[in-house]
Short mmCIF file of C-alpha atoms in Angstrom, two decimals:
data_model
loop_
_atom_site.label_atom_id
_atom_site.label_comp_id
_atom_site.label_asym_id
_atom_site.label_seq_id
_atom_site.Cartn_x
_atom_site.Cartn_y
_atom_site.Cartn_z
CA MET A 30 -124.37 -19.59 11.95
CA PRO A 31 -122.91 -21.69 14.82
CA LEU A 32 -123.26 -25.44 14.51
CA ASP A 33 -125.97 -26.95 16.72
CA TRP A 34 -123.97 -29.81 18.21
CA GLU A 35 -126.90 -31.07 20.26
CA ALA A 36 -129.14 -31.37 17.18
CA LEU A 37 -126.30 -33.04 15.26
CA ALA A 38 -125.78 -35.57 18.05
CA ARG A 39 -129.51 -36.37 18.13
CA ALA A 40 -129.55 -36.85 14.36
CA LEU A 41 -126.56 -39.18 14.47
CA LEU A 42 -127.20 -41.14 17.67
CA LEU A 43 -130.91 -41.14 18.56
CA TYR A 44 -133.97 -42.59 16.88
CA GLN A 45 -136.12 -39.90 15.28
CA PRO A 46 -139.40 -41.17 13.78
CA ASP A 47 -139.45 -38.49 11.11
CA GLN A 48 -135.78 -39.03 10.18
CA PRO A 49 -135.04 -42.75 9.80
CA MET A 50 -131.55 -43.70 8.70
CA LEU A 51 -131.95 -44.06 4.93
CA PHE A 52 -129.23 -44.75 2.38
CA PRO A 53 -129.58 -41.34 0.61
CA THR A 54 -129.08 -39.34 3.86
CA GLY A 55 -125.98 -37.65 5.20
CA ALA A 56 -126.34 -39.37 8.59
CA PHE A 57 -126.11 -42.81 6.99
CA TRP A 58 -123.04 -41.96 4.93
CA PHE A 59 -121.32 -40.43 7.94
CA TRP A 60 -121.76 -43.73 9.74
CA ALA A 61 -120.95 -45.77 6.62
CA VAL A 62 -117.53 -44.09 6.35
CA VAL A 63 -116.88 -44.71 10.05
CA VAL A 64 -118.05 -48.33 9.87
CA LEU A 65 -116.06 -49.16 6.74
CA GLY A 66 -112.95 -47.46 8.13
CA VAL A 67 -113.01 -49.25 11.48
CA TYR A 68 -113.92 -52.54 9.79
CA GLY A 69 -110.92 -52.17 7.47
CA LEU A 70 -108.62 -51.45 10.43
CA PHE A 71 -109.80 -54.60 12.22
CA LEU A 72 -109.06 -56.69 9.13
CA HIS A 73 -105.71 -54.96 8.55
CA PHE A 74 -104.57 -56.06 11.99
CA GLY A 75 -105.90 -59.60 11.50
CA GLN A 76 -108.85 -59.21 13.90
CA LEU A 77 -111.60 -60.86 11.85
CA ARG A 78 -113.78 -61.67 14.85
CA GLY A 79 -113.51 -58.08 16.06
CA ALA A 80 -114.46 -56.84 12.57
CA LEU A 81 -117.56 -59.05 12.49
CA LEU A 82 -118.64 -58.04 15.98
CA TRP A 83 -118.20 -54.40 14.96
CA LEU A 84 -120.51 -54.99 11.98
CA LEU A 85 -123.01 -56.73 14.25
CA GLY A 86 -123.01 -53.83 16.71
CA PHE A 87 -123.53 -51.26 13.99
CA SER A 88 -126.26 -53.35 12.33
CA VAL A 89 -128.24 -53.37 15.59
CA PHE A 90 -127.69 -49.61 15.92
CA PHE A 91 -128.79 -49.12 12.30
CA TYR A 92 -132.03 -50.96 13.00
CA TYR A 93 -132.57 -48.95 16.18
CA LYS A 94 -132.29 -45.80 14.05
CA SER A 95 -135.06 -47.22 11.83
CA VAL A 96 -137.54 -48.49 14.44
CA GLY A 97 -136.57 -47.17 17.87
CA ALA A 98 -137.63 -49.30 20.83
CA PHE A 99 -138.91 -52.06 18.52
CA VAL A 100 -135.29 -53.13 18.16
CA GLY A 101 -135.85 -54.94 21.47
CA LEU A 102 -138.63 -57.05 19.97
CA PHE A 103 -136.41 -57.83 16.99
CA LEU A 104 -133.48 -58.94 19.16
CA GLY A 105 -135.76 -60.98 21.40
CA THR A 106 -137.19 -62.80 18.38
CA LEU A 107 -133.68 -63.36 17.04
CA VAL A 108 -132.49 -64.97 20.29
CA LEU A 109 -135.63 -67.12 20.60
CA GLN A 110 -135.28 -68.28 16.99
CA TYR A 111 -131.67 -69.34 17.50
CA GLY A 112 -132.67 -71.25 20.64
CA LEU A 113 -135.39 -73.11 18.73
CA VAL A 114 -132.95 -74.02 15.96
CA ARG A 115 -130.41 -75.31 18.47
CA ALA A 116 -133.14 -77.35 20.17
CA MET A 117 -134.13 -78.74 16.76
CA VAL A 118 -130.54 -79.91 16.23
CA ARG A 119 -130.01 -81.21 19.76
CA TRP A 120 -133.26 -83.22 19.89
CA PRO A 121 -133.75 -84.45 16.30
CA GLN A 122 -136.61 -86.73 17.32
CA ALA A 123 -138.59 -83.58 18.09
CA GLY A 124 -137.10 -81.69 15.14
CA ARG A 125 -140.38 -81.18 13.29
CA PHE A 126 -141.95 -79.72 16.43
CA PHE A 127 -139.14 -77.21 16.97
CA LEU A 128 -139.07 -76.38 13.26
CA GLY A 129 -142.79 -75.66 13.41
CA LEU A 130 -142.20 -73.29 16.32
CA ALA A 131 -139.27 -71.64 14.49
CA ILE A 132 -141.62 -70.93 11.58
CA LEU A 133 -144.64 -70.01 13.70
CA VAL A 134 -142.92 -67.52 16.03
CA PRO A 135 -141.73 -64.97 13.41
CA LEU A 136 -144.94 -65.48 11.39
CA THR A 137 -146.98 -64.68 14.50
CA PHE A 138 -145.18 -61.37 14.99
CA LEU A 139 -145.47 -60.61 11.28
CA GLY A 140 -149.16 -61.50 11.36
CA TYR A 141 -149.87 -59.20 14.27
CA PHE A 142 -147.92 -56.14 13.16
CA LYS A 143 -148.70 -56.38 9.46
CA TYR A 144 -152.04 -58.16 9.09
CA ALA A 145 -154.03 -57.73 12.32
CA ASN A 146 -155.92 -54.67 11.11
CA PHE A 147 -156.44 -56.23 7.69
CA PHE A 148 -158.14 -59.31 9.11
CA LEU A 149 -160.07 -57.36 11.74
CA GLN A 150 -161.34 -54.95 9.08
CA ASN A 151 -162.56 -57.80 6.89
CA ALA A 152 -164.14 -59.58 9.85
CA ALA A 153 -165.98 -56.38 10.80
CA TRP A 154 -167.19 -55.99 7.21
CA LEU A 155 -168.50 -59.57 7.14
CA LEU A 156 -170.29 -59.05 10.46
CA GLY A 157 -171.63 -55.66 9.43
CA ARG A 158 -169.94 -53.88 12.31
CA PRO A 159 -167.94 -50.64 12.42
CA PHE A 160 -164.17 -51.02 12.36
CA GLU A 161 -161.72 -49.12 14.52
CA PRO A 162 -158.13 -49.90 13.51
CA LEU A 163 -155.62 -50.79 16.18
CA ALA A 164 -152.73 -48.36 16.67
CA ILE A 165 -150.06 -50.74 15.38
CA PHE A 166 -146.61 -49.62 14.26
CA LEU A 167 -145.19 -51.70 11.41
CA PRO A 168 -141.48 -52.25 12.12
CA ALA A 169 -139.31 -51.61 9.06
CA GLY A 170 -138.08 -54.73 7.32
CA ILE A 171 -140.16 -57.20 9.36
CA SER A 172 -141.19 -59.10 6.21
CA PHE A 173 -137.57 -59.43 5.11
CA TYR A 174 -136.05 -60.60 8.38
CA THR A 175 -139.00 -62.96 8.93
CA PHE A 176 -138.12 -64.71 5.66
CA HIS A 177 -134.43 -64.78 6.68
CA MET A 178 -135.27 -66.43 10.00
CA ILE A 179 -137.62 -68.99 8.43
CA SER A 180 -135.26 -70.00 5.62
CA TYR A 181 -132.39 -70.39 8.11
CA ALA A 182 -134.41 -72.76 10.29
CA ILE A 183 -135.61 -74.80 7.29
CA ASP A 184 -132.12 -75.02 5.78
CA VAL A 185 -130.65 -76.22 9.07
CA ARG A 186 -133.40 -78.85 9.29
CA ARG A 187 -132.68 -79.96 5.71
CA GLY A 188 -128.97 -80.25 6.49
CA LEU A 189 -128.05 -77.51 4.02
CA VAL A 190 -126.63 -75.18 6.70
CA PRO A 191 -124.84 -76.05 9.96
CA PRO A 192 -126.34 -74.24 12.99
CA GLY A 193 -123.03 -72.45 13.65
CA SER A 194 -122.38 -69.88 16.35
CA PHE A 195 -124.93 -67.45 17.69
CA TRP A 196 -122.79 -64.48 16.66
CA ASP A 197 -122.56 -65.57 13.04
CA TYR A 198 -126.30 -66.21 12.97
CA ALA A 199 -127.01 -62.82 14.54
CA LEU A 200 -124.85 -61.03 11.95
CA TYR A 201 -126.54 -62.93 9.13
CA ILE A 202 -129.98 -61.78 10.30
CA THR A 203 -129.07 -58.22 11.27
CA TYR A 204 -126.50 -57.37 8.56
CA PHE A 205 -127.48 -53.78 7.86
CA PRO A 206 -127.24 -53.58 4.03
CA HIS A 207 -130.02 -56.16 3.55
CA LEU A 208 -131.88 -55.83 6.86
CA VAL A 209 -134.81 -53.54 6.07
CA ALA A 210 -135.41 -53.94 2.32
CA GLY A 211 -133.47 -56.92 1.07
CA PRO A 212 -132.18 -58.62 -0.90
CA ILE A 213 -133.27 -61.80 0.86
CA VAL A 214 -129.91 -63.48 1.40
CA ARG A 215 -129.65 -67.24 2.07
CA ALA A 216 -127.60 -68.44 5.01
CA GLY A 217 -125.91 -71.13 2.89
CA PRO A 218 -123.95 -68.74 0.65
CA PHE A 219 -123.54 -66.00 3.29
CA LEU A 220 -122.27 -67.73 6.44
CA PRO A 221 -119.11 -69.29 4.91
CA GLN A 222 -118.08 -65.83 3.70
CA LEU A 223 -117.79 -64.70 7.32
CA GLN A 224 -114.73 -66.95 7.68
CA ALA A 225 -112.82 -65.20 4.87
CA PRO A 226 -114.28 -61.96 3.46
CA ARG A 227 -113.35 -61.49 -0.20
CA LEU A 228 -111.64 -58.15 0.26
CA HIS A 229 -109.48 -56.84 -2.58
CA SER A 230 -109.29 -53.68 -4.68
CA LEU A 231 -111.35 -54.91 -7.67
CA TRP A 232 -114.12 -56.18 -5.40
CA ILE A 233 -114.17 -52.87 -3.50
CA GLY A 234 -114.16 -50.87 -6.75
CA SER A 235 -117.04 -52.92 -8.13
CA GLY A 236 -118.99 -52.34 -4.92
CA PHE A 237 -118.29 -48.61 -5.04
CA TRP A 238 -119.65 -48.50 -8.59
CA LEU A 239 -122.85 -50.27 -7.53
CA VAL A 240 -123.31 -47.83 -4.64
CA LEU A 241 -123.00 -44.81 -6.94
CA GLN A 242 -125.29 -46.44 -9.52
CA GLY A 243 -127.91 -47.22 -6.88
CA LEU A 244 -127.93 -43.68 -5.51
CA VAL A 245 -128.37 -42.23 -9.01
CA LYS A 246 -131.27 -44.61 -9.65
CA LYS A 247 -132.94 -43.60 -6.41
CA VAL A 248 -132.33 -39.85 -6.17
CA VAL A 249 -132.13 -38.81 -9.83
CA PHE A 250 -134.68 -41.14 -11.41
CA ALA A 251 -137.06 -42.61 -8.81
CA ASP A 252 -137.51 -39.59 -6.57
CA TYR A 253 -137.94 -37.13 -9.44
CA LEU A 254 -140.41 -39.33 -11.33
CA ALA A 255 -142.32 -39.83 -8.07
CA GLN A 256 -143.29 -36.15 -7.94
CA TYR A 257 -145.44 -36.42 -11.07
CA ASN A 258 -146.63 -39.96 -10.37
CA ASP A 259 -147.84 -38.97 -6.90
CA LEU A 260 -149.87 -36.09 -8.31
CA VAL A 261 -151.71 -38.30 -10.79
CA PHE A 262 -152.31 -41.23 -8.44
CA ALA A 263 -153.64 -38.86 -5.78
CA HIS A 264 -156.41 -37.65 -8.10
CA PRO A 265 -156.41 -39.57 -11.42
CA GLY A 266 -159.85 -38.30 -12.42
CA GLY A 267 -158.45 -34.79 -12.61
CA TYR A 268 -155.93 -35.74 -15.29
CA SER A 269 -156.33 -36.75 -18.90
CA GLY A 270 -155.99 -40.30 -20.16
CA PHE A 271 -152.59 -39.48 -21.65
CA GLU A 272 -151.36 -38.08 -18.33
CA ASN A 273 -152.56 -41.22 -16.52
CA LEU A 274 -150.77 -43.35 -19.11
CA MET A 275 -147.54 -41.41 -18.52
CA ALA A 276 -147.96 -41.96 -14.77
CA ILE A 277 -148.20 -45.72 -15.38
CA TYR A 278 -144.99 -45.68 -17.43
CA GLY A 279 -143.48 -43.36 -14.86
CA TYR A 280 -144.32 -45.60 -11.91
CA GLY A 281 -142.98 -48.64 -13.75
CA LEU A 282 -139.59 -46.97 -13.99
CA GLN A 283 -139.88 -45.42 -10.52
CA ILE A 284 -140.42 -48.69 -8.68
CA PHE A 285 -137.65 -50.38 -10.64
CA CYS A 286 -135.14 -47.59 -9.99
CA ASP A 287 -136.24 -47.30 -6.35
CA PHE A 288 -135.98 -50.97 -5.46
CA SER A 289 -133.10 -51.98 -7.73
CA GLY A 290 -131.34 -48.82 -6.56
CA TYR A 291 -131.64 -49.97 -2.94
CA SER A 292 -130.43 -53.43 -3.94
CA ASP A 293 -127.45 -51.93 -5.80
CA VAL A 294 -126.42 -49.94 -2.72
CA ALA A 295 -126.91 -52.95 -0.42
CA ILE A 296 -125.00 -55.32 -2.70
CA GLY A 297 -122.32 -52.69 -3.32
CA LEU A 298 -121.78 -52.09 0.40
CA GLY A 299 -121.58 -55.84 0.89
CA ARG A 300 -118.86 -56.10 -1.75
CA MET A 301 -116.92 -53.23 -0.17
CA MET A 302 -116.85 -55.35 2.99
CA GLY A 303 -115.95 -58.53 1.13
CA PHE A 304 -119.37 -60.20 0.99
CA ASP A 305 -121.35 -61.33 -2.03
CA LEU A 306 -125.10 -60.72 -1.51
CA GLY A 307 -126.00 -62.09 -4.94
CA VAL A 308 -127.94 -60.44 -7.76
CA ASN A 309 -131.48 -59.16 -7.22
CA PHE A 310 -132.40 -57.68 -10.62
CA ALA A 311 -131.44 -58.71 -14.15
CA LYS A 312 -133.15 -56.20 -16.48
CA PRO A 313 -136.67 -57.49 -15.77
CA TYR A 314 -138.43 -55.21 -18.26
CA LEU A 315 -136.64 -57.01 -21.10
CA ALA A 316 -138.46 -60.25 -20.26
CA THR A 317 -140.46 -61.78 -23.12
CA SER A 318 -142.77 -63.76 -20.82
CA ILE A 319 -144.17 -63.41 -17.33
CA THR A 320 -142.17 -66.47 -16.26
CA GLU A 321 -138.98 -64.83 -17.44
CA PHE A 322 -139.96 -61.60 -15.69
CA TRP A 323 -140.06 -63.38 -12.33
CA ARG A 324 -136.63 -64.85 -13.01
CA ARG A 325 -135.34 -61.31 -13.43
CA TRP A 326 -137.36 -59.22 -10.92
CA HIS A 327 -136.59 -59.34 -7.17
CA ILE A 328 -134.73 -62.60 -7.78
CA SER A 329 -134.09 -63.23 -4.10
CA LEU A 330 -137.84 -63.13 -3.32
CA SER A 331 -138.98 -65.15 -6.34
CA SER A 332 -136.39 -67.85 -5.64
CA TRP A 333 -137.37 -67.85 -1.94
CA LEU A 334 -141.04 -68.35 -2.81
CA ARG A 335 -140.07 -71.11 -5.24
CA ASP A 336 -137.90 -73.01 -2.73
CA TYR A 337 -139.95 -72.54 0.45
CA VAL A 338 -143.53 -72.30 -0.86
CA TYR A 339 -143.97 -73.56 -4.44
CA ILE A 340 -141.80 -76.70 -4.21
CA PRO A 341 -143.09 -77.75 -0.73
CA LEU A 342 -146.64 -77.38 -2.09
CA GLY A 343 -145.75 -79.94 -4.74
CA GLY A 344 -144.29 -77.74 -7.47
CA ASN A 345 -144.86 -79.34 -10.85
CA ARG A 346 -144.63 -82.92 -9.57
CA LYS A 347 -148.34 -83.63 -9.16
CA GLY A 348 -149.82 -83.00 -12.56
CA PRO A 349 -150.75 -79.91 -14.59
CA PHE A 350 -153.79 -78.79 -12.60
CA ARG A 351 -151.93 -78.99 -9.30
CA THR A 352 -149.02 -77.10 -10.86
CA TYR A 353 -151.31 -74.24 -11.90
CA LEU A 354 -152.87 -74.21 -8.43
CA ASN A 355 -149.44 -74.12 -6.78
CA LEU A 356 -148.37 -71.21 -8.97
CA LEU A 357 -151.51 -69.30 -8.05
CA ALA A 358 -151.15 -70.05 -4.33
CA THR A 359 -147.48 -69.05 -4.33
CA MET A 360 -148.14 -65.72 -5.98
CA LEU A 361 -151.12 -65.01 -3.74
CA ILE A 362 -148.81 -65.49 -0.77
CA GLY A 363 -146.24 -63.29 -2.50
CA GLY A 364 -148.84 -60.60 -3.05
CA LEU A 365 -150.02 -60.71 0.56
CA TRP A 366 -146.38 -60.61 1.71
CA HIS A 367 -146.07 -57.24 0.00
CA GLY A 368 -148.97 -55.65 1.85
CA ALA A 369 -152.06 -56.21 3.97
CA SER A 370 -154.57 -55.20 1.34
CA TRP A 371 -156.78 -56.86 -1.24
CA ARG A 372 -154.96 -54.77 -3.84
CA PHE A 373 -151.83 -56.80 -3.24
CA VAL A 374 -153.79 -60.04 -3.23
CA VAL A 375 -155.22 -59.14 -6.64
CA TRP A 376 -151.77 -58.11 -7.86
CA GLY A 377 -150.27 -61.43 -6.77
CA GLY A 378 -153.28 -63.44 -7.93
CA VAL A 379 -153.21 -62.04 -11.48
CA HIS A 380 -149.47 -62.69 -11.66
CA GLY A 381 -150.16 -66.25 -10.54
CA LEU A 382 -152.86 -66.68 -13.20
CA ALA A 383 -150.50 -65.25 -15.83
CA LEU A 384 -147.78 -67.72 -14.79
CA ALA A 385 -150.28 -70.58 -14.99
CA VAL A 386 -151.50 -69.50 -18.45
CA HIS A 387 -147.92 -69.23 -19.70
CA ARG A 388 -147.10 -72.69 -18.36
CA PHE A 389 -150.24 -74.06 -20.05
CA TRP A 390 -149.15 -72.39 -23.30
CA ARG A 391 -145.70 -73.98 -23.03
CA GLY A 392 -147.38 -77.38 -22.93
CA PHE A 393 -148.32 -77.19 -26.62
CA PRO A 394 -145.79 -78.74 -29.05
CA PHE A 395 -145.55 -75.65 -31.26
CA SER A 396 -144.49 -73.49 -28.28
CA SER A 397 -141.16 -75.35 -28.06
CA ARG A 398 -140.04 -74.05 -31.47
CA PRO A 399 -137.66 -71.03 -31.35
CA ALA A 400 -139.70 -67.84 -31.44
CA SER A 401 -139.30 -65.46 -34.35
CA VAL A 402 -138.15 -61.89 -33.87
CA GLY A 403 -141.75 -60.77 -34.21
CA GLY A 404 -142.89 -63.38 -31.71
CA ARG A 405 -140.28 -62.32 -29.15
CA PHE A 406 -141.22 -58.68 -29.64
CA LEU A 407 -144.91 -59.47 -29.15
CA GLY A 408 -144.07 -61.48 -26.02
CA TRP A 409 -142.05 -58.58 -24.66
CA LEU A 410 -144.76 -56.04 -25.48
CA LEU A 411 -147.49 -58.06 -23.76
CA THR A 412 -145.33 -58.88 -20.73
CA PHE A 413 -144.13 -55.31 -20.29
CA HIS A 414 -147.60 -53.80 -20.38
CA LEU A 415 -149.14 -56.54 -18.22
CA VAL A 416 -146.52 -55.87 -15.55
CA LEU A 417 -146.94 -52.08 -15.74
CA GLY A 418 -150.73 -52.38 -15.68
CA LEU A 419 -150.57 -54.51 -12.53
CA TRP A 420 -148.24 -52.00 -10.86
CA VAL A 421 -151.29 -49.70 -10.78
CA PHE A 422 -152.84 -51.92 -8.06
CA PHE A 423 -149.48 -51.87 -6.29
CA ARG A 424 -149.31 -48.07 -6.26
CA ALA A 425 -152.91 -46.88 -5.97
CA SER A 426 -154.31 -46.15 -2.52
CA ASP A 427 -157.42 -48.26 -3.15
CA PHE A 428 -159.30 -50.24 -5.81
CA ALA A 429 -161.39 -47.29 -6.90
CA THR A 430 -158.29 -45.21 -7.63
CA ALA A 431 -156.64 -48.09 -9.48
CA MET A 432 -159.68 -48.59 -11.69
CA ILE A 433 -159.88 -44.87 -12.52
CA VAL A 434 -156.19 -44.85 -13.55
CA LEU A 435 -156.64 -47.91 -15.76
CA ARG A 436 -159.90 -46.68 -17.27
CA GLN A 437 -158.41 -43.29 -18.09
CA ALA A 438 -155.27 -44.85 -19.60
CA LEU A 439 -157.14 -47.49 -21.63
CA THR A 440 -160.09 -45.53 -22.94
CA GLN A 441 -159.39 -41.79 -22.73
CA VAL A 442 -155.94 -41.37 -24.31
CA ASP A 443 -155.68 -38.52 -26.80
CA TRP A 444 -152.29 -38.62 -28.53
CA ALA A 445 -152.63 -34.92 -29.36
CA TYR A 446 -151.45 -34.35 -25.75
CA THR A 447 -147.98 -35.76 -26.59
CA VAL A 448 -146.26 -32.56 -27.72
CA PRO A 449 -147.84 -30.26 -25.07
CA PHE A 450 -146.96 -32.81 -22.38
CA CYS A 451 -143.33 -32.98 -23.53
CA GLN A 452 -143.18 -29.17 -23.55
CA ALA A 453 -144.73 -28.89 -20.09
CA ARG A 454 -142.65 -31.66 -18.44
CA PRO A 455 -139.42 -31.96 -20.44
CA LEU A 456 -137.27 -33.33 -17.60
CA PHE A 457 -139.84 -35.98 -16.69
CA VAL A 458 -139.97 -37.13 -20.33
CA LEU A 459 -136.18 -37.05 -20.64
CA LEU A 460 -135.67 -39.17 -17.50
CA LEU A 461 -138.42 -41.55 -18.56
CA LEU A 462 -136.86 -42.15 -21.98
CA LEU A 463 -133.30 -42.24 -20.63
CA GLY A 464 -134.26 -44.66 -17.85
CA TYR A 465 -135.90 -47.18 -20.15
CA LEU A 466 -133.09 -46.83 -22.74
CA LEU A 467 -130.45 -47.52 -20.08
CA HIS A 468 -132.51 -50.49 -18.93
CA ALA A 469 -132.21 -51.89 -22.47
CA VAL A 470 -128.39 -51.77 -22.49
CA PRO A 471 -127.15 -55.39 -22.87
CA MET A 472 -125.92 -57.00 -19.67
CA PRO A 473 -122.40 -57.76 -21.02
CA TRP A 474 -121.92 -54.04 -21.68
CA VAL A 475 -123.00 -53.22 -18.13
CA THR A 476 -120.54 -55.77 -16.75
CA ARG A 477 -117.67 -54.40 -18.84
CA ILE A 478 -118.37 -50.83 -17.68
CA GLU A 479 -118.42 -51.97 -14.04
CA GLU A 480 -115.15 -53.90 -14.48
CA ALA A 481 -113.51 -50.94 -16.22
CA PHE A 482 -114.46 -48.65 -13.33
CA ALA A 483 -113.18 -51.19 -10.79
CA ARG A 484 -109.81 -51.32 -12.58
CA SER A 485 -109.56 -47.56 -13.16
CA PRO A 486 -107.04 -45.36 -11.27
CA TRP A 487 -108.15 -43.79 -8.02
CA VAL A 488 -108.27 -40.39 -9.75
CA VAL A 489 -111.01 -41.63 -12.10
CA LYS A 490 -112.97 -43.06 -9.17
CA PHE A 491 -112.62 -39.82 -7.24
CA LEU A 492 -113.74 -37.65 -10.16
CA THR A 493 -116.68 -39.96 -10.81
CA PHE A 494 -117.63 -39.75 -7.16
CA ILE A 495 -117.48 -35.93 -7.22
CA GLY A 496 -119.61 -35.84 -10.37
CA VAL A 497 -122.23 -38.17 -8.90
CA VAL A 498 -122.39 -36.20 -5.64
CA GLN A 499 -122.90 -32.98 -7.58
CA LEU A 500 -125.66 -34.61 -9.64
CA LEU A 501 -127.37 -35.89 -6.49
CA LEU A 502 -127.22 -32.45 -4.88
CA GLU A 503 -128.74 -30.86 -7.98
CA MET A 504 -131.56 -33.41 -8.27
CA ARG A 505 -132.38 -34.20 -4.66
CA GLN A 506 -135.75 -33.22 -3.24
CA THR A 507 -136.19 -31.23 -0.04
CA TYR A 508 -137.54 -34.37 1.65
CA VAL A 509 -135.76 -37.71 1.26
CA GLN A 510 -138.40 -40.18 0.14
CA PRO A 511 -138.23 -43.57 1.89
CA PHE A 512 -137.61 -46.54 -0.35
CA ILE A 513 -140.86 -48.08 -1.57
CA TYR A 514 -140.00 -51.48 -0.14
CA PHE A 515 -139.47 -50.07 3.37
CA GLN A 516 -143.22 -50.53 3.86
CA PHE A 517 -142.85 -54.29 3.35
#
C-alpha cells in the first residue's frame, strides 16, 4: 500500500482535534527525535541561544498541535503577563497594582474557559431557570500555565526571581514537557539552568530511563486498567460490590500510573535536555497519614498551594482554628482547580478536613511518641483507603454514580467472587498486584536501578529500549487515551 504523504504531513504539521500530540503517539516521538537531535547540534557548536530558541519554537508548535488556534490566546496572555511584570519592576510604587493585574489576567481567562458554565449552571439552579451551557472549548493545560504565570509574577515581586529576558520567560512558560500537564515548575530553579544546561551522559541516561518508565506506566498499566474501570464507572449498579471494589483499587493505580507516568516522561525529557524539573511523586500510596500523602502526591501542586495560598492566608501563624480553616480553604481551592464540578469541591474539601483532623491529632502530647509498627500500619491502611475512596468522586461522572460505587463497595461485597473474578480477568488482577507491589519497592532501590541503567553500556540501553517498545506495541489500545490530567 503506497504511503499517503498528504495524510502524514497533516498528522505531523497540522492541528487535528481528534489527534492531539500526546506523549504515547508516534507523531510526538518523531518530533522528539528531531527536536533532541537539532538541540544537541546547537549545543555541540556552542550555540546555546540558538538551542533555547529552537526549544521555544517547538514548544509553541507543540501547544498548537494540542489546542489549534487557541495558541494565539495563550501567546497573547504570555506577552501581556511579561509586560505587567516589567511594569511592576519599573514602577515599584505601583507594584501591588501591577501584581494584582498579573494575577487577575490569567485567572480571568481560566475562570471563563473552565468555570463559566459551572457558575452559570449553579446560578440558573438557584433562580429556578433552565440552563443552556455555553459552547466553550477548554484549552489543554490552562490550569498549569496559569499557575506558572502567577507564581512567576509573585516571585519577581518578592525578589526571589529577577525579571530576566522575555525569551527566557517565554521558554519557561511554554517549555513543552511540562506545558499541558505539569509538573508545575518554579521559575527560581528553572531559569538559571537556561544559562548552562546540565548535559552529560549520566544525566541523559537517567532521563531516558524515566521516559521508558513513564511510558510503561501509562500504556501498560494505566490504559489497560482503564478498560475495566471505565466499564464499572459507566454503570456501577450493573456490577457486584466486589467488582466495584476492584474498580476502586484499579482506578487508584490507574490515576497514579497515568499522572506519574506523564511526570516521568516530562522530567525525563527535561533531563535529556539538561534541565532538572524536580520530583513530582514519591511513592504516595506508602504514606501513613494524609499529611504525608500530600507531601508525596503531585508535589509540585501541593507545594504551590502551600506557598501561594496556604501561607498567604496565614498558614499556621494565627492559632489552631485559623490553621484548620486555612487548610480547608487551600484544599477547596485545590479541588476546584482540578475541575469545575461540586465533585471536585467535595474531593478537595474532605481532603482539607482530613488534613485539619490530622493536625488536631498531632497536637496531643502522646502523638509525638514514635509510632509502633502496628500504629504505622494502621495509619497507612486508613490513609490508603481514604485516598482511594475519595478518588471515586474524582472519577465518577456525577454524585449519584459516585455514591452507587461507594455503596456497592462498602455494603455489597461478597468475597466468594474473588476466585471467579481472578479467572475471568487474570491480566487485570496481575497488573493490579504487580503495580502496587512495584509501588512498594523502597526508594533507594529505585534510585540504584536508575543509576545502574544510566551507567550501563549503550548496548544494554538499546536492548532495554527494544524490549520496552515491543511491550508497548503488545499492550497498546487501538485508541491512545489522553492523560487524565489533560482535562485540568
